[in-house]
């Protein structure tokens, strides 16, 4: 566990040792790449470096955009890694997108032709936009699966034509809700005014409680649409609670930033206020910018990623991903992929999106990662690290993907700043890795805000279900200002949520505000909430299903400040409560209105805590303080240190 008041103990990033070896230069065609530093003709592709480098070599990449997937031919060694690095001052982007052009205006005659197979295209918003000169078309093969198509104009992602028009902020879309009379697989909505049959075969995205799901429309009429299947897990559409959106109909292509792809004809339609060929229009072509799934002791430093990502593999070790600038890491719009079971839906993208770190002793540090349908980082394997990263605007599909999705065990997630996420900032699922001795995770000194954008029953740090966590420590995190976009119930929004029977956790010295259920929530449903230590947190907590005999044996809640909900009968479950300062006593913080939760000299929280070495050390008083900040000790801070 990281000791309070000692941020330096939170796993600082060690500098890479100098290495000797050959240096290769890379620059796009037509660029004076060497800049006087080498007489060697530079490579035009990073892959050329990857083909020839041996341990100790460096590929120095000069400014430019590189449309490729780099697959190393060999790995480095622990003392002589292979390095791909942006040259000093260079702006380097490895892109998964490629430019498309040849757009022509769509005409009234084209609409007539389209209406032969889709009669609803005539006399639609699409036909009106064509008449106004806003619709363009080009021939391009983007594959047969429209749910993976991603289109950009001038480096900004466009959206597939849909109803309602969501706007261009992926984490703040316009939402439409099922109306009165909705039930099972039928969405009733008086705002549905399209003619009977219009939406037949369309794709539907639904969201309710903690479930986001996709399916198709079986039948439609003015005022209602009926889905092929009801949303999984809940198996019903809930009036005024289930949000939904419909796509896959060209008749909806009528607003700025929208596209429609006809996979059969291999034609892309784009709404534009002027000729798209006057802009940079691109489509995603490559999933990986660096395929490191068979690489070890490899460093990627200072490289930008656009519409692509990086993945290591189960045997990877010693990989360092440093100072990445990643945008639009992963994209998909099909969540269920034909599945109807709950697990497949909620976990879509958890293990295979964002920067994917598998294997052992690999790390992602000092990086800025944003805009992903799934994760910012997927931390798999064992003994891997994510430190000092800024992650935002991810999980816009609202599944159990997260800013950082932690799987495996013995992982370290420290000093990250995470904001504006569809569900949780950190999703913690503890699993054993075959052949390795398991150990605890350390989740510490992270600043997380703007969570629960697209899903509820969630937390800034969420962990589930029925796992024995081997002393995993969640400490010194600042968890604040959730921002649910839905109008549904806000149940379950907390700072840290140990859901459905998580045991053997240490939850200490965390601070939260704006959370409906408080800084910490324990739910003993299932196997029970056992042997958890909840110490010195500020911001209150909620206890669920910990009241019956045997549901919370060994769990201790001490030295906390704030309201505790669910106290009635909690000790009957075996839970031990002591030395907490509840909501009826003013703790006299320095400036609670501005979230300065240090203690004033007059605070009743001073000299009150049970001494817990390694947790509440540092007070200048004879006895430790309650809450996350020890009186007289230097105040600790959370978030990326850059």
PDB file of N, CA, C and O in Angstrom, residues 178 181-188 206 225-232 234-239 242:
ATOM      1  N   UNK A 178     -37.639   6.218 -24.535  1.00  0.00           N
ATOM      2  CA  UNK A 178     -38.879   5.479 -24.767  1.00  0.00           C
ATOM      3  C   UNK A 178     -40.016   6.134 -24.000  1.00  0.00           C
ATOM      4  O   UNK A 178     -39.842   6.574 -22.859  1.00  0.00           O
ATOM      5  N   UNK A 181     -46.137   3.465 -22.502  1.00  0.00           N
ATOM      6  CA  UNK A 181     -46.625   2.368 -23.319  1.00  0.00           C
ATOM      7  C   UNK A 181     -45.533   1.457 -23.833  1.00  0.00           C
ATOM      8  O   UNK A 181     -45.825   0.405 -24.410  1.00  0.00           O
ATOM      9  N   UNK A 182     -44.268   1.820 -23.628  1.00  0.00           N
ATOM     10  CA  UNK A 182     -43.160   0.945 -24.013  1.00  0.00           C
ATOM     11  C   UNK A 182     -43.130  -0.282 -23.109  1.00  0.00           C
ATOM     12  O   UNK A 182     -43.426  -0.196 -21.909  1.00  0.00           O
ATOM     13  N   UNK A 183     -42.759  -1.415 -23.665  1.00  0.00           N
ATOM     14  CA  UNK A 183     -42.675  -2.643 -22.872  1.00  0.00           C
ATOM     15  C   UNK A 183     -41.948  -3.705 -23.672  1.00  0.00           C
ATOM     16  O   UNK A 183     -42.006  -3.719 -24.910  1.00  0.00           O
ATOM     17  N   UNK A 184     -41.259  -4.599 -22.953  1.00  0.00           N
ATOM     18  CA  UNK A 184     -40.539  -5.708 -23.569  1.00  0.00           C
ATOM     19  C   UNK A 184     -39.658  -5.186 -24.703  1.00  0.00           C
ATOM     20  O   UNK A 184     -38.746  -4.403 -24.467  1.00  0.00           O
ATOM     21  N   UNK A 185     -39.929  -5.568 -25.965  1.00  0.00           N
ATOM     22  CA  UNK A 185     -39.068  -5.153 -27.070  1.00  0.00           C
ATOM     23  C   UNK A 185     -39.644  -4.001 -27.882  1.00  0.00           C
ATOM     24  O   UNK A 185     -39.096  -3.652 -28.928  1.00  0.00           O
ATOM     25  N   UNK A 186     -40.706  -3.381 -27.409  1.00  0.00           N
ATOM     26  CA  UNK A 186     -41.346  -2.308 -28.169  1.00  0.00           C
ATOM     27  C   UNK A 186     -41.078  -0.950 -27.534  1.00  0.00           C
ATOM     28  O   UNK A 186     -41.286  -0.764 -26.332  1.00  0.00           O
ATOM     29  N   UNK A 187     -40.598  -0.026 -28.359  1.00  0.00           N
ATOM     30  CA  UNK A 187     -40.382   1.352 -27.941  1.00  0.00           C
ATOM     31  C   UNK A 187     -41.546   2.183 -28.464  1.00  0.00           C
ATOM     32  O   UNK A 187     -41.741   2.286 -29.681  1.00  0.00           O
ATOM     33  N   UNK A 188     -42.312   2.735 -27.556  1.00  0.00           N
ATOM     34  CA  UNK A 188     -43.376   3.664 -27.931  1.00  0.00           C
ATOM     35  C   UNK A 188     -42.858   5.084 -27.780  1.00  0.00           C
ATOM     36  O   UNK A 188     -42.217   5.409 -26.783  1.00  0.00           O
ATOM     37  N   UNK A 206     -29.646   0.913 -27.566  1.00  0.00           N
ATOM     38  CA  UNK A 206     -30.445   1.223 -26.378  1.00  0.00           C
ATOM     39  C   UNK A 206     -29.540   1.299 -25.158  1.00  0.00           C
ATOM     40  O   UNK A 206     -28.471   0.675 -25.108  1.00  0.00           O
ATOM     41  N   UNK A 225     -41.452   1.537 -32.545  1.00  0.00           N
ATOM     42  CA  UNK A 225     -40.583   0.581 -33.236  1.00  0.00           C
ATOM     43  C   UNK A 225     -40.496  -0.655 -32.348  1.00  0.00           C
ATOM     44  O   UNK A 225     -40.493  -0.554 -31.113  1.00  0.00           O
ATOM     45  N   UNK A 226     -40.434  -1.822 -32.971  1.00  0.00           N
ATOM     46  CA  UNK A 226     -40.294  -3.071 -32.232  1.00  0.00           C
ATOM     47  C   UNK A 226     -38.968  -3.712 -32.592  1.00  0.00           C
ATOM     48  O   UNK A 226     -38.661  -3.903 -33.780  1.00  0.00           O
ATOM     49  N   UNK A 227     -38.174  -4.034 -31.582  1.00  0.00           N
ATOM     50  CA  UNK A 227     -36.843  -4.589 -31.773  1.00  0.00           C
ATOM     51  C   UNK A 227     -36.896  -6.094 -31.965  1.00  0.00           C
ATOM     52  O   UNK A 227     -37.847  -6.760 -31.541  1.00  0.00           O
ATOM     53  N   UNK A 228     -35.844  -6.628 -32.592  1.00  0.00           N
ATOM     54  CA  UNK A 228     -35.744  -8.081 -32.731  1.00  0.00           C
ATOM     55  C   UNK A 228     -35.767  -8.767 -31.371  1.00  0.00           C
ATOM     56  O   UNK A 228     -36.412  -9.807 -31.189  1.00  0.00           O
ATOM     57  N   UNK A 229     -35.005  -8.214 -30.410  1.00  0.00           N
ATOM     58  CA  UNK A 229     -34.971  -8.762 -29.050  1.00  0.00           C
ATOM     59  C   UNK A 229     -34.968  -7.604 -28.065  1.00  0.00           C
ATOM     60  O   UNK A 229     -34.472  -6.512 -28.360  1.00  0.00           O
ATOM     61  N   UNK A 230     -35.514  -7.853 -26.885  1.00  0.00           N
ATOM     62  CA  UNK A 230     -35.444  -6.854 -25.820  1.00  0.00           C
ATOM     63  C   UNK A 230     -33.995  -6.733 -25.351  1.00  0.00           C
ATOM     64  O   UNK A 230     -33.200  -7.667 -25.506  1.00  0.00           O
ATOM     65  N   UNK A 231     -33.614  -5.598 -24.790  1.00  0.00           N
ATOM     66  CA  UNK A 231     -32.237  -5.430 -24.317  1.00  0.00           C
ATOM     67  C   UNK A 231     -31.844  -6.534 -23.340  1.00  0.00           C
ATOM     68  O   UNK A 231     -32.623  -6.872 -22.438  1.00  0.00           O
ATOM     69  N   UNK A 232     -30.669  -7.139 -23.502  1.00  0.00           N
ATOM     70  CA  UNK A 232     -30.247  -8.227 -22.611  1.00  0.00           C
ATOM     71  C   UNK A 232     -30.069  -7.737 -21.177  1.00  0.00           C
ATOM     72  O   UNK A 232     -30.012  -6.541 -20.915  1.00  0.00           O
ATOM     73  N   UNK A 234     -31.688  -6.846 -18.699  1.00  0.00           N
ATOM     74  CA  UNK A 234     -32.960  -6.358 -18.152  1.00  0.00           C
ATOM     75  C   UNK A 234     -34.160  -6.900 -18.926  1.00  0.00           C
ATOM     76  O   UNK A 234     -35.271  -6.955 -18.408  1.00  0.00           O
ATOM     77  N   UNK A 235     -33.955  -7.270 -20.183  1.00  0.00           N
ATOM     78  CA  UNK A 235     -34.974  -7.909 -21.025  1.00  0.00           C
ATOM     79  C   UNK A 235     -36.273  -7.114 -21.100  1.00  0.00           C
ATOM     80  O   UNK A 235     -37.371  -7.684 -21.085  1.00  0.00           O
ATOM     81  N   UNK A 236     -36.121  -5.815 -21.193  1.00  0.00           N
ATOM     82  CA  UNK A 236     -37.313  -4.984 -21.332  1.00  0.00           C
ATOM     83  C   UNK A 236     -36.906  -3.572 -21.723  1.00  0.00           C
ATOM     84  O   UNK A 236     -35.792  -3.128 -21.472  1.00  0.00           O
ATOM     85  N   UNK A 237     -37.832  -2.901 -22.376  1.00  0.00           N
ATOM     86  CA  UNK A 237     -37.714  -1.470 -22.612  1.00  0.00           C
ATOM     87  C   UNK A 237     -38.511  -0.775 -21.515  1.00  0.00           C
ATOM     88  O   UNK A 237     -39.674  -1.117 -21.280  1.00  0.00           O
ATOM     89  N   UNK A 238     -37.897   0.171 -20.846  1.00  0.00           N
ATOM     90  CA  UNK A 238     -38.521   0.811 -19.684  1.00  0.00           C
ATOM     91  C   UNK A 238     -38.981   2.216 -20.052  1.00  0.00           C
ATOM     92  O   UNK A 238     -38.164   3.047 -20.468  1.00  0.00           O
ATOM     93  N   UNK A 239     -40.273   2.506 -19.936  1.00  0.00           N
ATOM     94  CA  UNK A 239     -40.766   3.846 -20.276  1.00  0.00           C
ATOM     95  C   UNK A 239     -40.029   4.938 -19.507  1.00  0.00           C
ATOM     96  O   UNK A 239     -39.792   4.820 -18.306  1.00  0.00           O
ATOM     97  N   UNK A 242     -35.373   4.044 -20.766  1.00  0.00           N
ATOM     98  CA  UNK A 242     -34.528   3.499 -21.828  1.00  0.00           C
ATOM     99  C   UNK A 242     -34.282   4.570 -22.890  1.00  0.00           C
ATOM    100  O   UNK A 242     -35.218   5.080 -23.501  1.00  0.00           O
TER     101      UNK A 242
END
